[in-house]
Coordinates of C-alpha atoms and ligand atoms in Angstrom, one line a residue:
M1 CA -25.8 -7.4 -7.6
N2 CA -22.6 -6.8 -9.5
K3 CA -20.6 -9.8 -10.8
F4 CA -16.9 -10.0 -10.4
Y5 CA -14.6 -12.5 -12.2
I6 CA -11.0 -12.5 -11.1
T7 CA -8.2 -14.9 -12.2
T8 CA -4.6 -15.7 -11.3
P9 CA -2.2 -17.2 -13.9
L10 CA -2.0 -20.9 -14.0
Y11 CA 1.2 -22.0 -12.3
Y12 CA 3.6 -24.4 -14.0
V13 CA 3.9 -27.5 -11.9
N14 CA 7.5 -28.3 -12.8
A15 CA 8.4 -27.4 -9.2
N16 CA 6.8 -26.4 -5.9
P17 CA 5.4 -22.9 -5.4
H18 CA 7.5 -20.0 -4.2
I19 CA 6.7 -16.6 -2.6
G20 CA 6.4 -15.0 -6.1
H21 CA 3.5 -17.3 -6.9
A22 CA 1.9 -16.8 -3.5
Y23 CA 2.0 -13.1 -4.1
T24 CA -0.4 -13.2 -7.1
N25 CA -2.8 -15.4 -5.3
V26 CA -2.7 -13.2 -2.2
I27 CA -3.5 -10.1 -4.3
C28 CA -6.4 -11.9 -6.0
D29 CA -7.7 -13.2 -2.7
C30 CA -7.6 -9.7 -1.2
M31 CA -9.5 -8.3 -4.2
A32 CA -12.0 -11.2 -4.2
R33 CA -12.7 -10.8 -0.4
F34 CA -13.1 -7.0 -0.8
K35 CA -15.7 -7.6 -3.5
R36 CA -17.6 -10.1 -1.5
L37 CA -17.5 -7.7 1.4
K38 CA -19.2 -5.2 -0.9
G39 CA -21.9 -7.8 -1.7
D40 CA -20.8 -8.6 -5.2
S41 CA -21.2 -12.0 -6.8
V42 CA -17.6 -13.2 -7.1
F43 CA -15.9 -16.0 -9.1
F44 CA -12.3 -16.4 -8.2
L45 CA -10.3 -18.7 -10.4
T46 CA -6.8 -20.2 -9.9
G47 CA -5.1 -23.4 -11.1
T48 CA -2.2 -25.1 -12.7
D49 CA -0.6 -25.3 -16.1
E50 CA 0.4 -28.9 -16.5
H51 CA 1.5 -29.5 -20.1
G52 CA 4.6 -28.7 -22.2
E53 CA 8.3 -29.4 -22.5
K54 CA 9.3 -28.0 -19.1
I55 CA 7.0 -30.3 -17.2
K56 CA 7.9 -33.3 -19.3
K57 CA 11.6 -32.7 -18.5
A58 CA 10.8 -32.3 -14.8
S59 CA 8.8 -35.5 -14.7
D60 CA 11.6 -37.4 -16.5
I61 CA 14.1 -36.3 -13.9
A62 CA 11.7 -37.4 -11.1
G63 CA 11.3 -40.8 -12.8
L64 CA 7.5 -40.4 -13.0
S65 CA 5.0 -40.3 -15.8
P66 CA 4.0 -36.7 -16.5
L67 CA 0.5 -37.3 -15.1
D68 CA 1.7 -38.8 -11.9
F69 CA 4.3 -36.1 -11.5
V70 CA 1.8 -33.2 -12.0
G71 CA -0.7 -34.9 -9.7
K72 CA 1.9 -34.8 -6.9
V73 CA 3.0 -31.2 -7.3
V74 CA -0.5 -29.8 -7.7
N75 CA -1.3 -31.0 -4.2
N76 CA 1.5 -28.8 -2.9
F77 CA -0.1 -25.8 -4.6
K78 CA -3.5 -26.6 -3.1
E79 CA -2.1 -27.0 0.4
L80 CA -0.3 -23.7 0.1
W81 CA -3.5 -21.9 -1.0
E82 CA -5.3 -23.5 1.9
S83 CA -2.7 -22.4 4.4
L84 CA -2.7 -18.9 3.1
S85 CA -6.6 -18.7 3.3
I86 CA -6.9 -18.3 -0.5
S87 CA -10.7 -18.4 -1.0
Y88 CA -10.8 -19.4 -4.7
D89 CA -14.1 -20.6 -6.1
F90 CA -12.6 -23.0 -8.7
F91 CA -9.3 -24.7 -9.2
I92 CA -8.6 -25.5 -12.8
R93 CA -6.0 -28.0 -14.0
T94 CA -5.2 -28.0 -17.7
T95 CA -5.2 -31.8 -17.7
Q96 CA -8.9 -31.9 -16.8
D97 CA -11.2 -33.4 -19.5
A98 CA -13.5 -30.4 -19.6
H99 CA -10.6 -28.0 -20.3
I100 CA -9.1 -30.3 -23.0
D101 CA -12.5 -30.5 -24.7
T102 CA -12.8 -26.7 -24.7
V103 CA -9.3 -26.2 -26.2
K104 CA -10.2 -28.6 -29.0
K105 CA -13.5 -26.9 -29.6
V106 CA -11.7 -23.5 -29.8
I107 CA -9.2 -24.9 -32.4
F108 CA -12.0 -26.3 -34.5
K109 CA -13.8 -23.0 -34.4
L110 CA -10.7 -20.9 -35.3
N111 CA -10.0 -23.4 -38.1
E112 CA -13.6 -23.1 -39.4
N113 CA -13.1 -19.3 -39.5
G114 CA -10.0 -19.7 -41.6
D115 CA -7.7 -18.5 -38.9
I116 CA -5.4 -21.6 -38.7
Y117 CA -3.0 -22.8 -41.4
K118 CA 0.0 -25.1 -41.6
S119 CA 3.5 -23.9 -42.6
K120 CA 7.2 -24.5 -42.3
Y121 CA 8.8 -22.8 -39.4
N122 CA 12.2 -21.6 -38.4
A123 CA 12.5 -20.0 -35.0
F124 CA 14.2 -19.9 -31.6
Y125 CA 12.6 -21.5 -28.6
C126 CA 13.1 -20.8 -24.9
V127 CA 12.0 -23.8 -22.8
P128 CA 11.8 -22.0 -19.4
C129 CA 9.5 -19.4 -21.0
E130 CA 7.8 -21.9 -23.3
T131 CA 7.9 -19.3 -26.0
F132 CA 9.2 -18.9 -29.6
F133 CA 11.1 -15.8 -30.8
S134 CA 12.3 -14.6 -34.2
E135 CA 15.9 -14.5 -35.2
S136 CA 16.0 -10.7 -34.9
Q137 CA 14.5 -10.7 -31.4
V138 CA 17.1 -13.3 -30.3
R139 CA 20.0 -11.5 -31.9
E140 CA 19.0 -8.2 -30.3
A141 CA 18.6 -9.7 -26.8
L142 CA 21.6 -12.1 -27.2
G143 CA 19.3 -15.0 -26.0
C144 CA 15.8 -15.2 -24.8
P145 CA 14.2 -11.7 -24.9
L146 CA 12.3 -12.5 -21.7
C147 CA 14.7 -14.3 -19.4
R148 CA 18.1 -13.9 -21.3
R149 CA 18.8 -17.6 -21.2
P150 CA 20.1 -19.5 -24.3
V151 CA 17.5 -20.5 -26.9
E152 CA 17.2 -23.5 -29.2
E153 CA 16.9 -23.1 -33.0
I154 CA 13.9 -25.1 -34.3
K155 CA 13.0 -25.9 -37.9
E156 CA 9.7 -27.8 -38.4
E157 CA 6.3 -27.8 -39.9
N158 CA 3.6 -26.5 -37.6
Y159 CA 0.1 -25.0 -37.3
F160 CA -0.3 -21.3 -37.0
F161 CA -3.0 -19.0 -35.7
R162 CA -3.4 -15.8 -37.8
L163 CA -2.4 -13.3 -35.1
S164 CA -1.2 -10.7 -37.6
K165 CA -4.7 -10.5 -39.1
Y166 CA -5.9 -8.8 -35.9
E167 CA -3.0 -6.5 -35.3
G168 CA -4.9 -3.4 -36.4
W169 CA -7.9 -4.3 -34.3
L170 CA -5.7 -4.7 -31.2
K171 CA -3.9 -1.4 -31.7
K172 CA -7.2 0.4 -32.0
Y173 CA -8.6 -1.5 -29.0
L174 CA -5.7 -0.4 -26.8
K175 CA -6.1 3.1 -28.0
D176 CA -9.8 3.2 -27.3
N177 CA -9.5 1.4 -23.9
P178 CA -6.7 3.0 -22.0
G179 CA -7.6 1.1 -18.7
F180 CA -7.3 -2.3 -20.4
I181 CA -3.7 -2.9 -19.3
K182 CA -2.6 -1.6 -15.9
P183 CA -0.5 -0.1 -14.6
L184 CA 0.2 2.6 -17.3
E185 CA 3.9 1.6 -17.6
R186 CA 2.8 -1.9 -18.7
C187 CA 0.3 -0.5 -21.2
N188 CA 3.1 1.6 -22.7
E189 CA 5.2 -1.5 -22.9
V190 CA 2.6 -3.3 -25.0
T191 CA 1.8 -0.4 -27.3
G192 CA 5.6 0.2 -27.8
F193 CA 6.1 -3.4 -28.7
L194 CA 3.2 -3.3 -31.2
D195 CA 4.5 0.0 -32.7
N196 CA 8.0 -1.3 -33.2
N197 CA 7.5 -4.9 -34.2
E198 CA 5.4 -6.6 -36.9
L199 CA 3.1 -9.1 -35.2
N200 CA 4.0 -12.6 -36.4
D201 CA 1.4 -15.4 -36.5
L202 CA 1.4 -17.6 -33.5
C203 CA 2.7 -21.1 -33.7
I204 CA 0.1 -23.2 -31.8
S205 CA 1.3 -26.7 -32.3
R206 CA 4.3 -28.9 -31.5
P207 CA 5.1 -32.1 -33.4
K208 CA 4.7 -35.1 -31.1
T209 CA 8.1 -36.4 -32.2
R210 CA 9.7 -33.4 -30.3
V211 CA 7.1 -32.6 -27.5
S212 CA 4.9 -35.5 -26.5
W213 CA 3.2 -34.0 -23.4
G214 CA 0.3 -31.9 -24.4
I215 CA -3.3 -31.9 -25.6
D216 CA -3.7 -33.7 -28.9
F217 CA -3.9 -31.2 -31.7
P218 CA -7.5 -31.9 -33.0
L219 CA -6.7 -31.2 -36.6
D220 CA -3.7 -33.5 -36.9
S221 CA -2.8 -36.5 -34.8
G222 CA 0.9 -35.9 -35.3
Y223 CA 0.9 -32.8 -33.1
V224 CA 0.0 -31.5 -29.6
V225 CA -1.3 -28.0 -28.8
Y226 CA 1.3 -25.3 -27.8
V227 CA 1.2 -25.0 -24.0
W228 CA 0.5 -21.3 -23.9
F229 CA -2.4 -21.6 -26.3
D230 CA -3.8 -24.4 -24.1
A231 CA -3.2 -22.5 -20.9
L232 CA -4.8 -19.2 -21.9
I233 CA -8.1 -20.9 -22.8
N234 CA -8.5 -21.8 -19.1
Y235 CA -10.0 -18.4 -18.4
I236 CA -13.1 -19.4 -20.4
S237 CA -13.0 -23.2 -20.1
A238 CA -13.3 -22.8 -16.3
L239 CA -16.6 -21.0 -16.8
G240 CA -18.0 -23.7 -19.2
F241 CA -17.4 -21.8 -22.5
P242 CA -19.4 -21.4 -24.7
S243 CA -22.8 -22.2 -23.2
G244 CA -22.2 -22.8 -19.4
S245 CA -24.2 -20.7 -17.0
N246 CA -21.0 -19.4 -15.3
F247 CA -19.7 -18.2 -18.7
K248 CA -23.0 -16.3 -19.3
E249 CA -22.9 -14.8 -15.8
F250 CA -19.2 -14.0 -15.3
W251 CA -17.5 -13.4 -18.6
P252 CA -15.8 -11.0 -19.4
A253 CA -13.1 -11.3 -16.7
D254 CA -12.9 -8.2 -14.6
F255 CA -9.3 -8.7 -13.7
H256 CA -6.6 -11.0 -15.0
F257 CA -3.8 -10.6 -12.5
I258 CA -0.4 -11.7 -13.9
G259 CA 3.3 -11.0 -13.4
K260 CA 4.9 -8.6 -15.7
D261 CA 6.9 -11.3 -17.4
I262 CA 3.8 -12.8 -19.0
L263 CA 2.3 -9.6 -20.2
R264 CA 2.6 -10.2 -23.9
H265 CA 0.9 -13.5 -23.8
H266 CA -2.1 -11.9 -22.0
A267 CA -2.2 -8.5 -23.6
V268 CA -1.5 -9.5 -27.2
F269 CA -2.3 -13.2 -27.8
W270 CA -5.2 -13.6 -25.5
P271 CA -7.4 -10.6 -26.6
I272 CA -6.8 -11.6 -30.2
I273 CA -7.8 -15.3 -29.7
L274 CA -11.0 -14.0 -28.1
R275 CA -11.6 -11.6 -30.9
A276 CA -11.2 -14.3 -33.4
L277 CA -13.7 -16.4 -31.5
G278 CA -16.1 -13.5 -31.4
V279 CA -15.8 -13.2 -27.6
E280 CA -15.5 -9.9 -25.6
P281 CA -12.0 -9.2 -24.2
P282 CA -11.4 -9.2 -20.5
R283 CA -11.9 -5.8 -18.8
T284 CA -8.5 -5.4 -17.2
I285 CA -5.1 -7.1 -17.3
F286 CA -3.1 -6.0 -14.3
A287 CA 0.6 -6.9 -14.4
H288 CA 2.3 -6.8 -11.0
G289 CA 6.0 -6.5 -10.2
W290 CA 8.4 -9.1 -9.0
W291 CA 9.7 -10.1 -5.6
K292 CA 13.5 -9.9 -5.7
I293 CA 16.3 -11.1 -3.5
G294 CA 18.8 -8.3 -3.8
E295 CA 18.8 -7.3 -7.4
E296 CA 17.6 -10.6 -8.8
K297 CA 14.1 -11.9 -9.5
M298 CA 13.2 -14.7 -7.2
S299 CA 12.8 -17.8 -9.4
K300 CA 13.1 -21.6 -9.3
S301 CA 15.9 -21.6 -11.9
R302 CA 18.0 -19.1 -10.0
G303 CA 17.5 -21.1 -6.9
N304 CA 17.0 -18.0 -4.7
I305 CA 13.4 -18.8 -3.7
V306 CA 11.7 -18.2 -0.3
N307 CA 9.6 -21.2 0.6
P308 CA 6.1 -19.8 1.5
V309 CA 5.1 -23.0 3.3
E310 CA 7.9 -22.5 5.8
L311 CA 7.2 -18.8 6.1
V312 CA 3.5 -19.5 6.9
K313 CA 4.5 -22.1 9.5
N314 CA 6.9 -19.6 11.1
I315 CA 4.8 -16.4 11.2
G316 CA 1.2 -17.4 10.2
A317 CA -0.8 -16.7 7.1
D318 CA -2.0 -13.3 8.1
C319 CA 1.5 -12.0 8.6
V320 CA 2.7 -13.3 5.3
R321 CA -0.4 -11.8 3.5
Y322 CA 0.0 -8.5 5.3
F323 CA 3.7 -8.2 4.4
L324 CA 3.2 -9.0 0.7
L325 CA 0.3 -6.6 0.3
R326 CA 1.7 -3.7 2.4
E327 CA 5.2 -3.7 1.1
I328 CA 4.9 -3.4 -2.7
P329 CA 2.9 -0.5 -4.3
P330 CA 0.9 -1.8 -7.3
G331 CA 3.0 -2.7 -10.2
L332 CA 6.4 -2.2 -8.6
D333 CA 9.1 -4.7 -7.7
G334 CA 9.8 -5.4 -4.0
N335 CA 12.7 -6.7 -2.1
F336 CA 12.2 -9.6 0.1
S337 CA 14.0 -9.6 3.4
W338 CA 13.5 -11.1 6.8
K339 CA 14.4 -7.8 8.4
A340 CA 11.7 -6.0 6.5
I341 CA 9.1 -8.6 7.6
I342 CA 10.0 -8.3 11.2
T343 CA 9.9 -4.5 11.2
R344 CA 6.5 -4.5 9.4
I345 CA 4.8 -7.1 11.5
N346 CA 6.1 -6.0 14.9
S347 CA 5.3 -2.4 14.4
D348 CA 2.0 -2.5 12.5
L349 CA 0.4 -5.8 13.6
A350 CA 1.9 -6.6 17.0
N351 CA 2.3 -3.1 18.4
D352 CA -0.3 -0.8 16.8
L353 CA -3.3 -3.2 16.1
G354 CA -2.6 -6.0 18.6
N355 CA -2.0 -3.7 21.5
L356 CA -5.0 -1.5 20.7
L357 CA -7.3 -4.5 20.8
Y358 CA -5.6 -6.0 23.9
R359 CA -5.7 -2.7 25.9
S360 CA -9.3 -1.9 24.9
L361 CA -10.7 -5.3 25.8
N362 CA -8.6 -5.4 29.0
M363 CA -10.2 -2.2 30.2
V364 CA -13.7 -3.3 29.3
E365 CA -13.2 -6.5 31.3
K366 CA -11.5 -4.7 34.2
Y367 CA -13.8 -1.8 34.5
F368 CA -17.2 -3.2 33.3
E369 CA -16.8 -7.0 33.5
G370 CA -16.7 -7.2 29.8
K371 CA -20.1 -5.5 29.1
I372 CA -20.6 -2.0 27.7
R373 CA -23.9 -0.2 27.2
P374 CA -23.2 3.5 27.1
D375 CA -25.7 6.4 27.2
S376 CA -24.0 8.2 24.4
F377 CA -23.0 6.7 21.0
E378 CA -21.4 9.8 19.6
M379 CA -18.2 9.5 17.6
P380 CA -15.3 11.3 19.3
D381 CA -14.2 14.3 17.4
V382 CA -10.7 13.0 16.8
F383 CA -12.1 9.9 15.0
K384 CA -14.1 11.9 12.5
E385 CA -11.4 12.7 10.0
P386 CA -9.9 9.2 9.7
V387 CA -13.3 7.5 9.7
Y388 CA -14.7 9.8 7.0
Y389 CA -11.5 9.5 5.0
L390 CA -11.8 5.7 5.2
R391 CA -15.4 5.8 4.1
E392 CA -14.5 8.0 1.2
K393 CA -11.2 6.5 0.1
Y394 CA -11.0 2.9 1.1
S395 CA -13.1 1.5 -1.8
I396 CA -11.3 3.8 -4.3
F397 CA -7.9 2.5 -3.2
M398 CA -9.1 -1.1 -3.3
E399 CA -10.6 -0.8 -6.7
A400 CA -7.3 0.8 -7.9
V401 CA -5.3 -2.2 -6.4
D402 CA -3.5 0.4 -4.3
F403 CA -3.4 -1.9 -1.2
P404 CA -0.6 0.0 0.6
S405 CA -2.7 3.2 0.5
A406 CA -5.8 1.4 1.8
L407 CA -3.8 -0.1 4.6
D408 CA -2.2 3.2 5.4
S409 CA -5.5 4.9 5.9
I410 CA -6.7 2.0 8.2
F411 CA -3.5 2.3 10.2
K412 CA -3.7 6.0 10.5
F413 CA -7.1 5.4 12.3
I414 CA -5.5 2.8 14.5
S415 CA -2.8 5.1 15.6
I416 CA -5.3 7.8 16.3
M417 CA -7.2 5.3 18.5
N418 CA -4.0 4.5 20.4
K419 CA -3.3 8.2 20.9
Y420 CA -6.9 8.7 22.1
I421 CA -6.3 6.2 24.9
E422 CA -3.2 8.0 26.0
D423 CA -4.8 11.5 25.8
S424 CA -8.1 10.5 27.5
K425 CA -6.4 8.8 30.5
P426 CA -9.2 6.3 31.2
W427 CA -7.5 5.2 34.5
V428 CA -8.1 8.7 35.8
M429 CA -11.8 8.5 34.7
K430 CA -12.1 5.3 36.7
K431 CA -10.3 6.7 39.7
E432 CA -12.6 9.8 39.7
G433 CA -15.7 7.7 39.3
R434 CA -16.6 9.2 35.9
L435 CA -18.2 5.9 34.8
K436 CA -20.6 7.2 32.1
E437 CA -17.7 9.0 30.4
L438 CA -15.6 5.9 30.7
A439 CA -18.3 3.7 29.2
A440 CA -18.7 6.0 26.2
F441 CA -15.0 6.2 25.8
L442 CA -14.5 2.4 25.7
Y443 CA -17.6 2.0 23.5
S444 CA -16.0 4.3 20.9
L445 CA -12.8 2.2 20.9
L446 CA -14.9 -1.0 20.4
E447 CA -16.8 0.6 17.5
G448 CA -13.5 1.8 16.0
L449 CA -12.1 -1.7 16.3
R450 CA -15.1 -3.3 14.8
I451 CA -15.0 -1.0 11.7
T452 CA -11.2 -1.5 11.5
A453 CA -11.7 -5.3 11.5
I454 CA -14.2 -5.1 8.6
Y455 CA -11.8 -2.9 6.5
L456 CA -8.9 -5.3 7.3
N457 CA -10.8 -8.4 6.4
P458 CA -9.6 -8.7 2.8
F459 CA -5.9 -8.4 4.0
I460 CA -5.8 -10.5 7.2
P461 CA -9.0 -12.5 7.2
E462 CA -8.2 -14.7 10.2
A463 CA -7.3 -11.8 12.5
S464 CA -10.3 -9.8 11.3
C465 CA -12.7 -12.7 12.3
N466 CA -10.7 -13.1 15.5
I467 CA -11.2 -9.4 16.4
L468 CA -14.9 -9.5 15.7
S469 CA -15.3 -12.7 17.8
Q470 CA -13.4 -11.1 20.7
L471 CA -15.8 -8.2 20.4
G472 CA -18.6 -10.7 20.8
L473 CA -20.0 -10.2 17.3
D474 CA -21.3 -12.5 14.6
I475 CA -18.7 -12.6 11.9
K476 CA -21.1 -13.6 9.2
E477 CA -22.9 -10.3 9.6
S478 CA -20.0 -8.0 8.7
G479 CA -20.0 -6.5 5.2
M480 CA -19.1 -3.1 4.0
D481 CA -22.6 -1.9 4.7
K482 CA -21.8 -2.4 8.4
C483 CA -19.1 0.1 8.5
S484 CA -21.1 3.0 9.6
W485 CA -20.8 4.3 13.2
A486 CA -22.9 3.0 16.1
Q487 CA -24.4 0.0 14.3
Y488 CA -23.9 -1.9 17.5
R489 CA -25.0 -0.4 20.8
V490 CA -24.1 -3.1 23.3
Y491 CA -20.9 -5.0 23.6
A492 CA -20.1 -8.2 25.5
V493 CA -16.5 -8.8 24.9
K494 CA -14.2 -11.8 25.5
K495 CA -10.5 -11.3 25.4
T496 CA -8.3 -14.2 24.3
Q497 CA -4.6 -14.6 23.4
P498 CA -2.7 -11.5 21.9
L499 CA -3.6 -11.2 18.3
F500 CA -0.1 -11.0 16.9
P501 CA 2.8 -12.1 19.1
R502 CA 6.0 -10.2 18.3
I503 CA 8.4 -11.9 16.0
E504 CA 11.8 -12.4 17.5
D505 CA 14.8 -11.9 15.2
E506 CA 16.5 -15.4 15.1
Ligands
MSP1 N1 2.1 -21.1 -16.8 C1 2.4 -19.7 -17.1 C2 1.2 -18.9 -16.9 C3 0.0 -19.3 -17.8 S1 -1.4 -18.3 -17.4 C4 -2.5 -18.7 -18.6 C5 3.5 -19.2 -16.1 N2 3.7 -19.9 -15.0 S2 4.8 -19.6 -13.9 O1 4.6 -20.6 -12.9 O2 6.1 -19.5 -14.5 O3 4.5 -18.2 -13.4 C6 3.3 -17.8 -12.8 C7 3.2 -16.4 -12.3 O4 4.1 -16.3 -11.2 C8 3.6 -15.4 -13.3 O5 2.6 -14.3 -13.2 C9 4.9 -14.8 -12.8 O6 5.0 -13.5 -13.0 C10 4.8 -15.0 -11.3 N3 6.1 -15.0 -10.6 C11 7.1 -15.9 -10.8 N4 8.2 -15.4 -10.1 C12 7.8 -14.2 -9.5 C13 8.5 -13.4 -8.6 N5 9.7 -13.5 -8.2 N6 7.8 -12.3 -8.1 C14 6.4 -12.1 -8.4 N7 5.8 -12.9 -9.2 C15 6.5 -13.8 -10.0 O7 4.1 -18.2 -16.4

């Protein structure tokens, strides 16, 4: 059995989640479900990043202690994940004792290896990005190079991790492993950055006199650990690094999914920290694009966020998931609009898929009292091309995180099934008493729907189970190995409510 370890970033809990956060978790959930469908042993990690200046400031504004504040916000994340059917295996919070212990162990180990030193520091800090920049970077960008906001100049003594010592190793690693950072554009961004900038050592502490909310720096009681250093360690602390059985089974991570704004932290700092610890790097870092409103990135600070909780309440988890996964090709930005949601959902889910199921089950109930046992189990000729294409390509698209293409190939098959109904005229078969032909015809629609439901499972899990249950099948039994034709020979169906009611434009 193959193992598969997939992670989301840890979300800052200075405010409630928005649709951009939901996007990463939906992508990871889709991938995790696909791998489970294939029979892999999956560990899917998500969680929250709970230290640092940003969170301290938010808790001060709320008039709560940082710990009480993060405890409240974290529940909103957990509730959202539940409402979106996010099937994570473990939820890590950076305030958990086990994580804190691992961060301290890592710092001791790096210190033992001679990779940590103390020095005077003069740099520019961006609180929203929780990141330091050099004077030249700030001068060139006229502010924070990541988000363009103003930065604070900071002069203080701090502890440093010798990032620069491993620059040569990282460059060679990137060259030898072209699939390490995906998509290619993001890989080029990192190699371009390394080619044009000298890598500075990473400041991994903050004096408590300035930042009080963090993990105690284990080498000096006057400091806390830098929030990004603390957060990155989560990917191994969640597995019980260094000796936990999950670490032995699941590391290296197969996919770290992140947004493109936190690429450098993951593609430069993280592999080097691991290298310094003598730990294998993750297999793939995939940086996705942003959801925008008009031309602007959706973000808490811009105040242009779409509340995913409301959206799920309005249209249901499957519709939200389907829209997010269908609309943006891997790595690109997407524009969020109500009009785009309505068009997508009504045309694909309500019309094409929903109607196909409804019409098929309706005919089985009307013509055969819900039970089909045909004499012939042959696949209709018109199904052959889309079904073989799916068999060949679905897994390839899914492995490549090309969800729109995977969905496209499923919906091509759906539209062929709809056309097959029109062309075959089942009502004429009934009228002319061609009942054997009618049974075989309806059977092929039910088999097609069954296979479709399995392929759709990672995207719209609730509807997929609903389809299988209306087909009278045991949901637990459906894996990718059940996608071949005529696996089921008898159907006893039970039609319920329409799968996806049309969304009205309000
Ligand atoms: N806490 C850090 C990550 C630490 S990982 C060890 C952080 N948190 S965040 O809450 O600011 O962002 C989390 C993720 O949400 C990032 O991957 C970011 O790209 C993503 N998104 C935030 N806004 C987004 C959009 N508008 N669209 C898509 N994703 C975006 O960074």
